[in-house]
Structure formats: structure tokens, C-alpha cells
Coordinates of N, CA and C and ligand atoms in Angstrom, one line a residue:
M1 N 3.2 55.7 -47.7 CA 4.6 55.8 -47.7 C 5.1 55.7 -49.2
K2 N 5.5 56.8 -49.7 CA 5.8 56.9 -51.1 C 6.9 55.9 -51.5
N3 N 6.7 55.2 -52.6 CA 7.7 54.3 -53.2 C 8.2 53.2 -52.3
A4 N 7.5 53.0 -51.1 CA 8.0 51.9 -50.2 C 7.7 50.6 -50.8
E5 N 8.6 49.7 -50.6 CA 8.3 48.3 -51.0 C 7.5 47.7 -49.9
I6 N 6.5 46.9 -50.3 CA 5.6 46.3 -49.2 C 6.4 45.5 -48.2
S7 N 7.4 44.7 -48.7 CA 8.1 43.8 -47.9 C 9.0 44.6 -46.8
T8 N 9.3 45.8 -47.1 CA 10.1 46.6 -46.1 C 9.3 47.4 -45.2
I9 N 8.0 47.4 -45.4 CA 7.1 48.2 -44.5 C 7.1 47.5 -43.1
Y10 N 6.8 46.2 -43.1 CA 6.7 45.5 -41.8 C 7.9 44.5 -41.8
S11 N 8.8 44.7 -40.8 CA 10.0 43.9 -40.8 C 9.8 42.4 -40.3
T12 N 8.7 42.2 -39.6 CA 8.4 40.9 -39.1 C 6.9 40.6 -39.2
P13 N 6.6 39.3 -39.3 CA 5.2 38.9 -39.3 C 4.4 39.4 -38.1
D14 N 5.1 39.5 -36.9 CA 4.5 40.0 -35.7 C 4.1 41.4 -35.9
L15 N 4.9 42.2 -36.5 CA 4.6 43.6 -36.7 C 3.5 43.8 -37.7
A16 N 3.5 42.9 -38.7 CA 2.4 43.0 -39.7 C 1.1 42.7 -39.0
G17 N 1.1 41.7 -38.1 CA -0.1 41.3 -37.4 C -0.6 42.4 -36.5
K18 N 0.3 43.1 -35.8 CA 0.0 44.2 -34.9 C -0.6 45.4 -35.8
S19 N 0.0 45.6 -36.9 CA -0.5 46.7 -37.8 C -1.9 46.4 -38.3
H20 N -2.1 45.1 -38.6 CA -3.4 44.7 -39.1 C -4.5 44.9 -38.0
A21 N -4.1 44.5 -36.8 CA -5.1 44.6 -35.7 C -5.3 46.1 -35.4
Y22 N -4.3 46.9 -35.5 CA -4.5 48.4 -35.2 C -5.4 49.0 -36.3
A23 N -5.2 48.6 -37.6 CA -6.0 49.1 -38.7 C -7.4 48.7 -38.4
E24 N -7.6 47.5 -38.0 CA -9.0 47.0 -37.8 C -9.7 47.8 -36.6
G25 N -8.9 48.1 -35.6 CA -9.4 48.9 -34.5 C -9.7 50.3 -34.8
H26 N -9.1 50.8 -35.9 CA -9.3 52.2 -36.3 C -10.1 52.3 -37.6
S27 N -10.9 51.3 -37.9 CA -11.8 51.3 -39.1 C -13.2 51.2 -38.6
M28 N -14.2 51.5 -39.5 CA -15.6 51.5 -39.1 C -15.9 50.1 -38.5
Q29 N -16.8 50.1 -37.5 CA -17.2 48.8 -36.9 C -18.2 48.1 -37.8
L30 N -18.1 46.7 -37.7 CA -19.1 45.9 -38.4 C -20.2 45.6 -37.4
P31 N -21.4 45.4 -38.0 CA -22.5 45.0 -37.1 C -22.2 43.6 -36.4
R32 N -22.7 43.4 -35.2 CA -22.4 42.2 -34.5 C -22.7 40.9 -35.2
H33 N -23.9 40.9 -35.9 CA -24.3 39.7 -36.5 C -23.3 39.2 -37.6
I34 N -22.5 40.2 -38.1 CA -21.5 39.8 -39.1 C -20.3 39.3 -38.5
T35 N -19.8 39.9 -37.4 CA -18.6 39.5 -36.8 C -18.9 38.1 -36.1
E36 N -20.1 38.0 -35.5 CA -20.4 36.7 -34.8 C -20.5 35.6 -35.8
Y37 N -21.0 35.9 -37.0 CA -21.1 34.8 -38.0 C -19.7 34.4 -38.5
H38 N -18.8 35.4 -38.7 CA -17.5 35.1 -39.1 C -16.8 34.2 -38.0
A39 N -17.0 34.6 -36.7 CA -16.3 33.8 -35.6 C -16.9 32.4 -35.6
A40 N -18.2 32.3 -35.8 CA -18.8 30.9 -35.7 C -18.3 30.0 -36.8
I41 N -18.2 30.6 -38.0 CA -17.7 29.8 -39.2 C -16.3 29.4 -38.9
S42 N -15.5 30.3 -38.4 CA -14.1 30.1 -38.2 C -13.9 29.0 -37.1
A43 N -14.8 29.0 -36.1 CA -14.6 28.0 -35.0 C -15.1 26.7 -35.4
E44 N -16.2 26.6 -36.2 CA -16.9 25.4 -36.4 C -16.5 24.6 -37.7
R45 N -15.9 25.3 -38.7 CA -15.8 24.7 -40.0 C -14.3 24.5 -40.4
N46 N -13.9 23.3 -40.9 CA -12.5 23.2 -41.3 C -12.2 23.7 -42.7
D47 N -13.3 24.3 -43.4 CA -13.0 24.9 -44.7 C -13.1 26.5 -44.5
S48 N -13.0 27.0 -43.3 CA -13.2 28.4 -43.1 C -12.1 29.3 -43.7
L49 N -11.0 28.7 -44.1 CA -10.0 29.5 -44.8 C -10.5 30.2 -46.0
M50 N -11.7 29.7 -46.5 CA -12.3 30.3 -47.7 C -12.9 31.7 -47.5
L51 N -13.1 32.0 -46.2 CA -13.8 33.3 -45.8 C -12.9 34.5 -46.2
T52 N -13.6 35.6 -46.6 CA -12.9 36.9 -46.6 C -12.8 37.4 -45.2
S53 N -11.9 38.3 -44.9 CA -11.6 38.8 -43.6 C -12.6 39.9 -43.2
N54 N -12.7 40.1 -41.9 CA -13.6 41.2 -41.4 C -13.1 42.5 -41.8
L55 N -11.7 42.7 -42.0 CA -11.2 44.0 -42.4 C -11.5 44.2 -43.9
Q56 N -11.3 43.2 -44.7 CA -11.6 43.3 -46.1 C -13.1 43.7 -46.3
S57 N -13.9 43.1 -45.4 CA -15.4 43.4 -45.5 C -15.7 44.9 -45.3
R58 N -14.9 45.5 -44.4 CA -15.1 47.0 -44.2 C -14.8 47.7 -45.5
L59 N -13.7 47.3 -46.2 CA -13.4 47.9 -47.5 C -14.6 47.7 -48.5
H60 N -15.2 46.5 -48.5 CA -16.4 46.3 -49.4 C -17.5 47.2 -49.1
I61 N -17.8 47.4 -47.8 CA -18.9 48.2 -47.4 C -18.6 49.7 -47.7
F62 N -17.4 50.1 -47.5 CA -17.0 51.5 -47.8 C -17.1 51.8 -49.3
L63 N -16.6 50.8 -50.1 CA -16.7 51.0 -51.6 C -18.2 51.0 -52.0
A64 N -19.0 50.1 -51.5 CA -20.4 50.0 -51.9 C -21.1 51.3 -51.6
R65 N -20.8 51.9 -50.5 CA -21.5 53.1 -50.2 C -20.9 54.3 -51.0
A66 N -19.6 54.3 -51.2 CA -19.0 55.4 -52.0 C -19.5 55.3 -53.5
F67 N -19.7 54.1 -54.0 CA -20.2 53.9 -55.4 C -21.7 53.9 -55.5
G68 N -22.4 54.1 -54.5 CA -23.9 54.0 -54.5 C -24.4 52.6 -55.0
V69 N -23.8 51.6 -54.5 CA -24.1 50.2 -54.9 C -25.4 49.8 -54.2
K70 N -26.4 49.4 -55.0 CA -27.6 48.8 -54.4 C -27.8 47.4 -54.8
R71 N -27.2 47.0 -55.9 CA -27.4 45.6 -56.4 C -26.0 45.0 -56.7
V72 N -25.8 43.8 -56.1 CA -24.4 43.2 -56.1 C -24.6 41.7 -56.5
I73 N -23.7 41.2 -57.3 CA -23.6 39.8 -57.6 C -22.4 39.3 -56.8
D74 N -22.6 38.3 -55.9 CA -21.6 37.7 -55.1 C -21.3 36.3 -55.7
V75 N -20.2 36.2 -56.5 CA -19.8 35.0 -57.2 C -19.0 34.1 -56.3
G76 N -19.6 33.1 -55.8 CA -18.9 32.2 -54.8 C -19.4 32.5 -53.4
L77 N -20.6 32.1 -53.2 CA -21.4 32.4 -52.0 C -20.8 31.8 -50.7
F78 N -20.3 30.5 -50.9 CA -19.9 29.7 -49.8 C -21.0 29.7 -48.8
V79 N -20.8 29.9 -47.5 CA -21.9 29.8 -46.5 C -22.5 31.1 -46.2
G80 N -22.2 32.1 -47.1 CA -23.0 33.3 -47.0 C -22.4 34.5 -46.2
Y81 N -21.1 34.4 -45.8 CA -20.5 35.5 -45.0 C -20.4 36.7 -45.9
S82 N -19.7 36.6 -47.0 CA -19.5 37.9 -47.8 C -20.8 38.4 -48.3
A83 N -21.8 37.6 -48.6 CA -23.1 38.1 -49.1 C -23.8 38.8 -47.9
M84 N -23.6 38.3 -46.7 CA -24.2 39.0 -45.5 C -23.6 40.4 -45.4
V85 N -22.3 40.5 -45.7 CA -21.7 41.9 -45.6 C -22.3 42.8 -46.7
W86 N -22.4 42.2 -47.9 CA -23.0 43.0 -49.0 C -24.4 43.4 -48.7
A87 N -25.2 42.5 -48.0 CA -26.6 42.7 -47.7 C -26.6 43.9 -46.7
H88 N -25.7 44.0 -45.8 CA -25.6 45.1 -44.9 C -25.3 46.4 -45.7
A89 N -24.3 46.3 -46.6 CA -23.8 47.5 -47.3 C -24.9 48.1 -48.2
V90 N -25.7 47.2 -48.9 CA -26.7 47.8 -49.8 C -28.0 48.2 -49.1
G91 N -28.2 47.8 -47.9 CA -29.4 48.1 -47.1 C -30.6 47.3 -47.6
P92 N -31.7 47.4 -46.8 CA -32.8 46.5 -47.0 C -33.5 46.7 -48.3
D93 N -33.3 47.9 -49.0 CA -33.9 48.1 -50.3 C -33.0 47.7 -51.4
G94 N -31.8 47.2 -51.1 CA -30.9 46.7 -52.1 C -31.1 45.2 -52.4
L95 N -30.2 44.7 -53.2 CA -30.3 43.2 -53.6 C -28.9 42.6 -53.7
V96 N -28.7 41.5 -53.1 CA -27.5 40.7 -53.3 C -27.9 39.4 -54.0
T97 N -27.2 39.0 -55.1 CA -27.5 37.8 -55.7 C -26.3 36.9 -55.5
G98 N -26.4 35.8 -54.8 CA -25.3 35.0 -54.4 C -25.3 33.7 -55.3
L99 N -24.1 33.5 -56.0 CA -24.0 32.3 -56.9 C -23.1 31.3 -56.3
E100 N -23.6 30.0 -56.2 CA -22.9 29.0 -55.5 C -23.1 27.6 -56.2
I101 N -22.0 26.9 -56.5 CA -22.2 25.6 -57.1 C -22.6 24.5 -56.2
S102 N -22.3 24.6 -54.9 CA -22.6 23.6 -54.0 C -24.0 23.8 -53.3
D103 N -24.9 22.8 -53.5 CA -26.2 23.1 -52.8 C -26.1 23.0 -51.3
E104 N -25.1 22.2 -50.8 CA -24.9 22.1 -49.4 C -24.5 23.5 -48.8
Y105 N -23.5 24.1 -49.4 CA -23.1 25.5 -48.9 C -24.3 26.5 -49.1
E106 N -25.0 26.4 -50.2 CA -26.1 27.3 -50.4 C -27.2 27.2 -49.3
R107 N -27.4 25.9 -48.9 CA -28.4 25.7 -47.9 C -28.0 26.3 -46.5
V108 N -26.7 26.1 -46.2 CA -26.2 26.7 -44.9 C -26.3 28.3 -45.0
A109 N -26.0 28.8 -46.2 CA -26.1 30.3 -46.3 C -27.5 30.8 -46.2
R110 N -28.4 30.1 -46.9 CA -29.8 30.5 -46.8 C -30.4 30.4 -45.4
N111 N -30.0 29.4 -44.7 CA -30.4 29.3 -43.3 C -29.9 30.4 -42.5
A112 N -28.6 30.8 -42.7 CA -28.0 31.9 -42.0 C -28.8 33.2 -42.2
F113 N -29.2 33.4 -43.5 CA -30.0 34.6 -43.8 C -31.4 34.6 -43.1
V114 N -32.0 33.5 -43.2 CA -33.4 33.4 -42.6 C -33.4 33.6 -41.1
T115 N -32.4 32.9 -40.4 CA -32.4 33.0 -39.0 C -32.0 34.4 -38.5
R116 N -31.4 35.2 -39.4 CA -31.0 36.6 -38.9 C -32.0 37.6 -39.5
G117 N -33.0 37.2 -40.2 CA -34.0 38.1 -40.7 C -33.5 38.9 -41.9
I118 N -32.5 38.3 -42.6 CA -31.9 39.0 -43.8 C -32.7 38.6 -45.0
N119 N -33.4 39.5 -45.6 CA -34.2 39.1 -46.8 C -34.0 39.9 -48.1
N120 N -32.7 40.4 -48.1 CA -32.4 41.1 -49.4 C -31.3 40.3 -50.1
V121 N -31.2 39.0 -49.9 CA -30.2 38.1 -50.6 C -31.0 37.1 -51.3
Q122 N -30.8 36.9 -52.6 CA -31.3 35.8 -53.3 C -30.1 34.9 -53.7
T123 N -30.4 33.6 -53.8 CA -29.3 32.7 -54.1 C -29.6 31.9 -55.3
V124 N -28.6 31.5 -56.1 CA -28.8 30.7 -57.3 C -27.7 29.6 -57.2
V125 N -28.2 28.3 -57.2 CA -27.3 27.2 -57.2 C -27.0 26.7 -58.6
G126 N -25.7 26.5 -58.8 CA -25.2 26.0 -60.1 C -23.9 26.6 -60.4
D127 N -23.3 26.2 -61.6 CA -22.1 26.8 -62.1 C -22.3 28.3 -62.4
A128 N -21.5 29.2 -61.8 CA -21.7 30.6 -62.0 C -21.7 31.0 -63.5
G129 N -20.9 30.3 -64.2 CA -20.8 30.5 -65.7 C -22.1 30.4 -66.4
K130 N -23.0 29.5 -65.8 CA -24.3 29.3 -66.4 C -25.3 30.3 -65.8
S131 N -25.1 30.6 -64.5 CA -26.0 31.5 -63.8 C -25.9 33.0 -64.2
I132 N -24.7 33.4 -64.5 CA -24.5 34.9 -64.8 C -25.4 35.3 -65.9
P133 N -25.4 34.6 -67.1 CA -26.3 35.2 -68.2 C -27.8 35.3 -67.8
T134 N -28.2 34.5 -66.8 CA -29.6 34.5 -66.5 C -30.0 35.8 -65.6
L135 N -29.0 36.6 -65.2 CA -29.2 37.7 -64.3 C -29.5 39.0 -65.1
V136 N -29.4 39.0 -66.4 CA -29.6 40.2 -67.1 C -31.1 40.5 -67.0
S137 N -31.4 41.8 -66.7 CA -32.8 42.2 -66.5 C -33.0 43.7 -66.8
E138 N -34.1 44.2 -66.6 CA -34.3 45.7 -66.8 C -33.4 46.5 -65.9
T139 N -33.0 46.0 -64.8 CA -32.2 46.8 -63.8 C -30.8 46.2 -63.7
P140 N -29.8 46.9 -64.1 CA -28.5 46.4 -64.1 C -27.9 46.4 -62.7
Y141 N -26.9 45.5 -62.5 CA -26.2 45.5 -61.2 C -25.2 46.6 -61.1
D142 N -24.8 47.0 -59.9 CA -23.8 48.0 -59.7 C -22.5 47.5 -59.3
A143 N -22.4 46.2 -58.9 CA -21.1 45.7 -58.5 C -21.1 44.1 -58.5
V144 N -19.9 43.6 -58.6 CA -19.7 42.1 -58.6 C -18.5 41.8 -57.7
F145 N -18.7 40.8 -56.9 CA -17.5 40.3 -56.1 C -17.2 39.0 -56.7
L146 N -16.0 38.8 -57.3 CA -15.5 37.6 -57.8 C -14.7 36.8 -56.7
D147 N -15.2 35.7 -56.3 CA -14.5 34.9 -55.3 C -14.7 33.4 -55.4
A148 N -15.1 33.0 -56.6 CA -15.3 31.5 -56.8 C -14.1 30.9 -57.4
N149 N -14.2 29.8 -58.2 CA -13.1 29.1 -58.8 C -12.2 30.0 -59.6
K150 N -11.0 30.1 -59.3 CA -10.0 31.1 -59.8 C -9.8 30.9 -61.3
E151 N -9.8 29.6 -61.7 CA -9.5 29.3 -63.1 C -10.5 29.9 -64.1
A152 N -11.7 30.2 -63.5 CA -12.8 30.7 -64.4 C -12.9 32.2 -64.4
Y153 N -12.1 32.9 -63.6 CA -12.2 34.4 -63.6 C -12.2 35.0 -65.0
P154 N -11.3 34.5 -65.9 CA -11.3 35.2 -67.2 C -12.7 35.0 -67.9
D155 N -13.3 33.8 -67.8 CA -14.6 33.6 -68.4 C -15.6 34.4 -67.8
Y156 N -15.6 34.6 -66.4 CA -16.6 35.4 -65.8 C -16.5 36.9 -66.2
L157 N -15.2 37.3 -66.3 CA -15.0 38.7 -66.8 C -15.5 38.9 -68.2
A158 N -15.2 37.9 -69.1 CA -15.7 38.0 -70.5 C -17.2 38.1 -70.5
Q159 N -17.9 37.3 -69.7 CA -19.3 37.3 -69.6 C -19.9 38.7 -69.1
L160 N -19.2 39.2 -68.1 CA -19.7 40.4 -67.5 C -19.6 41.5 -68.6
L161 N -18.5 41.5 -69.3 CA -18.3 42.6 -70.3 C -19.2 42.4 -71.5
S162 N -19.4 41.2 -72.0 CA -20.2 41.0 -73.2 C -21.7 41.2 -72.9
L163 N -22.1 41.0 -71.6 CA -23.5 41.2 -71.3 C -23.7 42.6 -70.8
S164 N -22.7 43.5 -70.9 CA -22.9 44.9 -70.5 C -22.3 45.9 -71.6
K165 N -22.8 45.6 -72.8 CA -22.3 46.5 -73.9 C -23.0 47.8 -73.9
P166 N -22.3 48.9 -74.2 CA -22.9 50.2 -74.2 C -24.1 50.3 -75.1
E167 N -24.1 49.6 -76.2 CA -25.2 49.8 -77.2 C -26.4 48.9 -76.8
S168 N -26.3 48.0 -75.8 CA -27.4 47.1 -75.5 C -28.5 47.8 -74.7
K169 N -29.7 47.4 -75.0 CA -30.9 47.9 -74.3 C -30.9 47.5 -72.9
Q170 N -30.6 46.2 -72.7 CA -30.6 45.6 -71.3 C -29.1 45.2 -71.1
R171 N -28.6 45.6 -69.9 CA -27.2 45.2 -69.6 C -27.1 44.6 -68.2
L172 N -26.2 43.8 -68.0 CA -26.0 43.1 -66.7 C -25.4 44.1 -65.7
L173 N -24.4 44.9 -66.1 CA -23.8 45.9 -65.2 C -24.0 47.3 -65.7
R174 N -24.2 48.2 -64.9 CA -24.3 49.6 -65.3 C -23.0 50.2 -65.7
P175 N -23.0 51.2 -66.5 CA -21.7 51.9 -66.7 C -21.2 52.4 -65.4
G176 N -19.9 52.3 -65.2 CA -19.3 52.7 -63.9 C -19.3 51.7 -62.8
A177 N -19.8 50.5 -63.2 CA -20.0 49.4 -62.2 C -18.6 49.0 -61.6
L178 N -18.6 48.5 -60.4 CA -17.4 48.1 -59.7 C -17.3 46.6 -59.7
I179 N -16.1 46.1 -60.0 CA -15.9 44.6 -59.9 C -14.7 44.5 -58.9
I180 N -15.0 43.7 -57.9 CA -13.9 43.4 -57.0 C -13.5 41.9 -57.1
A181 N -12.2 41.7 -57.4 CA -11.7 40.3 -57.6 C -10.8 39.9 -56.5
D182 N -11.1 38.8 -55.8 CA -10.3 38.4 -54.7 C -9.2 37.4 -55.1
N183 N -8.1 37.3 -54.4 CA -7.1 36.3 -54.5 C -6.3 36.4 -55.8
V184 N -6.1 37.7 -56.3 CA -5.4 37.8 -57.6 C -3.9 37.7 -57.5
L185 N -3.4 37.6 -56.2 CA -1.9 37.4 -56.1 C -1.6 35.9 -55.7
R186 N -2.6 35.2 -55.2 CA -2.5 33.8 -54.8 C -1.3 33.5 -54.0
W187 N -1.2 34.0 -52.8 CA -0.1 33.7 -51.9 C 1.3 34.0 -52.5
G188 N 1.3 35.0 -53.4 CA 2.6 35.4 -54.1 C 2.9 34.5 -55.3
H189 N 2.1 33.5 -55.6 CA 2.5 32.6 -56.7 C 2.3 33.3 -58.1
I190 N 1.5 34.3 -58.1 CA 1.3 35.0 -59.4 C 2.5 35.8 -59.8
P191 N 3.0 36.7 -58.9 CA 4.2 37.4 -59.3 C 5.5 36.6 -59.3
D192 N 5.5 35.5 -58.5 CA 6.7 34.7 -58.4 C 6.5 33.2 -58.7
P193 N 6.6 32.9 -60.0 CA 6.3 31.5 -60.4 C 7.3 30.5 -59.9
S194 N 8.4 31.0 -59.3 CA 9.4 30.0 -58.8 C 9.0 29.5 -57.4
L195 N 8.0 30.1 -56.8 CA 7.6 29.6 -55.4 C 7.3 28.1 -55.4
T196 N 7.8 27.5 -54.3 CA 7.5 26.0 -54.3 C 6.4 25.6 -53.2
T197 N 6.1 26.6 -52.4 CA 5.0 26.3 -51.4 C 3.7 25.9 -52.2
S198 N 3.0 24.9 -51.7 CA 1.8 24.6 -52.4 C 0.6 24.4 -51.5
Y199 N -0.5 25.0 -51.8 CA -1.7 25.0 -51.0 C -2.8 24.2 -51.7
W200 N -2.5 23.6 -52.9 CA -3.5 23.1 -53.8 C -3.6 21.5 -53.6
A201 N -4.7 21.0 -53.9 CA -4.9 19.5 -53.8 C -4.1 18.8 -54.9
S202 N -3.8 19.4 -56.0 CA -3.0 18.8 -57.0 C -2.3 19.8 -57.8
E203 N -1.2 19.4 -58.5 CA -0.4 20.3 -59.4 C -1.3 20.8 -60.5
E204 N -2.2 19.9 -61.0 CA -3.1 20.3 -62.1 C -4.0 21.5 -61.7
L205 N -4.6 21.4 -60.5 CA -5.5 22.5 -60.0 C -4.7 23.7 -59.8
K206 N -3.5 23.6 -59.2 CA -2.6 24.8 -59.0 C -2.3 25.5 -60.4
N207 N -1.9 24.7 -61.4 CA -1.6 25.3 -62.7 C -2.8 26.0 -63.3
K208 N -3.9 25.3 -63.2 CA -5.2 25.8 -63.8 C -5.5 27.2 -63.2
E209 N -5.5 27.2 -61.8 CA -5.8 28.4 -61.1 C -4.9 29.6 -61.4
L210 N -3.6 29.3 -61.4 CA -2.6 30.3 -61.6 C -2.6 30.8 -63.0
E211 N -2.8 29.9 -64.0 CA -2.9 30.3 -65.4 C -4.2 31.2 -65.6
G212 N -5.3 30.9 -64.9 CA -6.5 31.6 -65.0 C -6.4 33.0 -64.4
L213 N -5.7 33.1 -63.2 CA -5.6 34.4 -62.6 C -4.6 35.3 -63.4
R214 N -3.5 34.7 -63.9 CA -2.6 35.5 -64.7 C -3.3 36.1 -66.0
R215 N -4.1 35.3 -66.6 CA -4.9 35.7 -67.8 C -5.8 36.8 -67.4
F216 N -6.5 36.6 -66.2 CA -7.5 37.6 -65.7 C -6.8 38.9 -65.5
N217 N -5.7 38.9 -64.7 CA -5.0 40.1 -64.4 C -4.5 40.8 -65.6
D218 N -3.9 40.1 -66.6 CA -3.4 40.7 -67.8 C -4.6 41.4 -68.6
T219 N -5.7 40.7 -68.6 CA -6.9 41.3 -69.4 C -7.4 42.5 -68.7
C220 N -7.5 42.5 -67.4 CA -7.9 43.7 -66.7 C -7.0 44.9 -66.9
A221 N -5.7 44.6 -66.9 CA -4.7 45.7 -67.1 C -4.8 46.3 -68.5
A222 N -5.1 45.4 -69.5 CA -5.0 45.8 -70.9 C -6.4 46.3 -71.5
D223 N -7.5 45.9 -70.9 CA -8.8 46.2 -71.6 C -9.1 47.7 -71.4
P224 N -9.3 48.4 -72.5 CA -9.6 49.9 -72.4 C -11.0 50.2 -71.8
R225 N -11.8 49.1 -71.6 CA -13.1 49.4 -71.0 C -13.0 49.4 -69.5
L226 N -11.8 49.0 -69.0 CA -11.7 48.8 -67.5 C -10.6 49.7 -67.0
E227 N -10.8 50.1 -65.7 CA -9.7 50.8 -65.0 C -9.5 49.9 -63.8
V228 N -8.2 49.6 -63.5 CA -8.0 48.7 -62.4 C -6.9 49.2 -61.4
V229 N -7.1 48.9 -60.1 CA -6.0 49.1 -59.1 C -5.9 47.8 -58.4
M230 N -4.7 47.2 -58.5 CA -4.5 45.9 -57.8 C -3.9 46.2 -56.5
L231 N -4.5 45.8 -55.4 CA -4.0 46.1 -54.1 C -3.2 44.9 -53.5
P232 N -1.9 45.0 -53.2 CA -1.2 43.9 -52.7 C -1.4 43.7 -51.2
V233 N -2.7 43.6 -50.8 CA -3.1 43.3 -49.4 C -3.9 42.0 -49.4
W234 N -3.9 41.4 -48.2 CA -4.6 40.1 -48.0 C -4.0 39.2 -49.1
D235 N -4.9 38.5 -49.9 CA -4.4 37.6 -50.9 C -4.3 38.3 -52.3
G236 N -4.3 39.7 -52.3 CA -4.4 40.4 -53.5 C -5.8 40.7 -53.9
V237 N -6.2 42.0 -54.0 CA -7.5 42.3 -54.3 C -7.5 43.4 -55.5
S238 N -8.2 43.1 -56.6 CA -8.2 44.0 -57.6 C -9.6 44.8 -57.6
L239 N -9.5 46.1 -57.6 CA -10.6 47.0 -57.7 C -10.7 47.4 -59.2
I240 N -11.8 47.1 -59.8 CA -11.9 47.3 -61.3 C -13.2 48.1 -61.5
R241 N -13.1 49.1 -62.4 CA -14.3 49.9 -62.8 C -14.6 49.7 -64.2
L242 N -15.8 49.4 -64.5 CA -16.3 49.3 -65.9 C -16.6 50.8 -66.4
L243 N -15.8 51.2 -67.4 CA -15.8 52.6 -67.7 C -17.1 53.0 -68.6
D244 N -17.5 52.0 -69.4 CA -18.6 52.4 -70.3 C -19.9 51.6 -70.1
Ligands
LIG301 C1 -13.6 31.3 -51.5 S1 -15.2 30.6 -51.4 C2 -16.2 32.1 -51.3 C3 -16.1 32.7 -49.9 C4 -17.2 33.8 -49.7 N1 -17.1 34.8 -50.8 C5 -17.0 34.5 -48.4 O1 -16.0 35.3 -48.2 O2 -17.8 34.3 -47.5 C6 -15.5 30.1 -53.0 C7 -16.8 29.5 -53.3 O3 -17.0 29.3 -54.7 C8 -17.7 28.2 -54.9 N2 -17.5 27.8 -56.3 C9 -16.5 27.1 -56.9 N3 -16.7 26.9 -58.2 C10 -17.9 27.5 -58.5 C11 -18.6 27.6 -59.7 N4 -18.2 27.1 -60.9 N5 -19.8 28.3 -59.7 C12 -20.2 28.9 -58.5 N6 -19.6 28.7 -57.3 C13 -18.4 28.1 -57.3 C14 -17.2 27.2 -53.9 O4 -18.1 26.1 -53.7 C15 -17.0 28.1 -52.7 O5 -18.1 28.0 -51.9

């Protein structure tokens, strides 16, 4: 719908919900082990809000296949749902590297992969800022999914770019790599700083996250090495391409 404002497309939350369900019903199907894992986490865990949605996952799979993605870094593994989606997208001969600071979450994720016979995911426990530089090898990655601590997005982006210089013999990301960043609109708080709703444990955390996301979004839009499309869907998703 050309020039339509997003707020005027769906006049009620009910209509937005119906449209989402319809879109889901008319998109590619996900394998059952993925939808079942999503449902199990949603039913059993009180931190399941951190999950990406099944519809967003279809976009990830679509993009991975369109971009020829075989190697992905999943920054913010949580209990392994998004990594499981990437594992499906890249196929058994691909590789997903999941980075997670919590050894408890990583253990749950690893167990989920083992019990489902998924063996193309490797996990690294620790602060992603420390793990990312260790991933440079002979074979660059094709894609990154940023979904960990929002305040560190600018640092993660700076690392990805500085470890993927055109003149370098070894680089972390290949030219043309895809970076997908989740939560870039943060419930509308990024475009509207006057919002008073708060989902954060403290004002300090809120301010840190929002400041980090704003800096990240501004950098992506301004950096000549990057091409970005920010989608105002879900919690805001930026699709970023490394040009060189
Ligand atoms: C929103 S959740 C990720 C959800 C996951 N991508 C999915 O959709 O299944 C964010 C995760 O990032 C992890 N995290 C937070 N800070 C981190 C850091 N500095 N390094 C690595 N992981 C971190 C959290 O423990 C949490 O599991």
C-alpha cells in the first residue's frame, strides 16, 4: 500500500491479529520440530517473551536461502529456538554458531539440539563481545542475527565491520553478508522518546538499551559500507547488507 501509514493499515488490534494469522497461514510452513519447540517454550517458561516469532522465522529462512547463507552467527542463543530455525535454513552441511552469556540457557539449547538430532549448531558460552573475535577463520560467515543485549549492538556492529575489512586476508563476514538486527524499534520507544510505558527492570537499563539501539540505527543508516532496510514489523527488524 503506497505511502500508507502503518497505524492506519489496521484500525484495531483485533484486525492486526487477524492479518498476522492470515499472513502466517499463507507463508511457507515451518517443520514441526520448530513449531513444537516454540510452543513448548511458550507454555513452560516465564521468560518466553524473548523468543522470536514463528512468522519472523519464516522471513529468516527465506532470506537465508535467497542469500545462499550456509554459515550464521546467532548472537543471543537463549534456549536455542532461533538457532534451530537457522540450522534448518542452512541445511545439514551448513553451520550455526550460537553465542550465549548464560551457561544455563546454553545447556537447555544444547540439549534441545541433541534430542532432535540437530548437529550443525555449535555454541559458545560467554559475553558475545569476547566470543565474536574468536570466530574469524579461513571461512567467513554469510549472516549474523543480532538478538542479545541491546545496549551492545553498536559494539557488535563495530566488531563485525572491523573484522571484515576488504583488504584483510581472513575476514569474519564475507562481502555481501546479511546482518539481521531484532528489536530496533523497542516497542516504539526508539521513534517516540516521550512514551511512558516501561518494560524494563530499571530506568538505567531502559536508558542504556535505548541509547545503544539509537546509536546502532544511526550508524547503520550512515555507514557507506552498509545498506539497510528497517522494517516496522514485530519489534522492528533491520535487514542490513555488508556491501564490501
Ligand atoms: C532475546 S534473547 C534471544 C532469543 C533467541 N534469539 C530466540 O529467538 O530464540 C537474548 C539472549 O541474549 C543473551 N545475552 C544477553 N547478553 C549477552 C551477552 N553479552 N553475550 C551473549 N549473550 C547475551 C541473553 O542471556 C538471552 O538469552
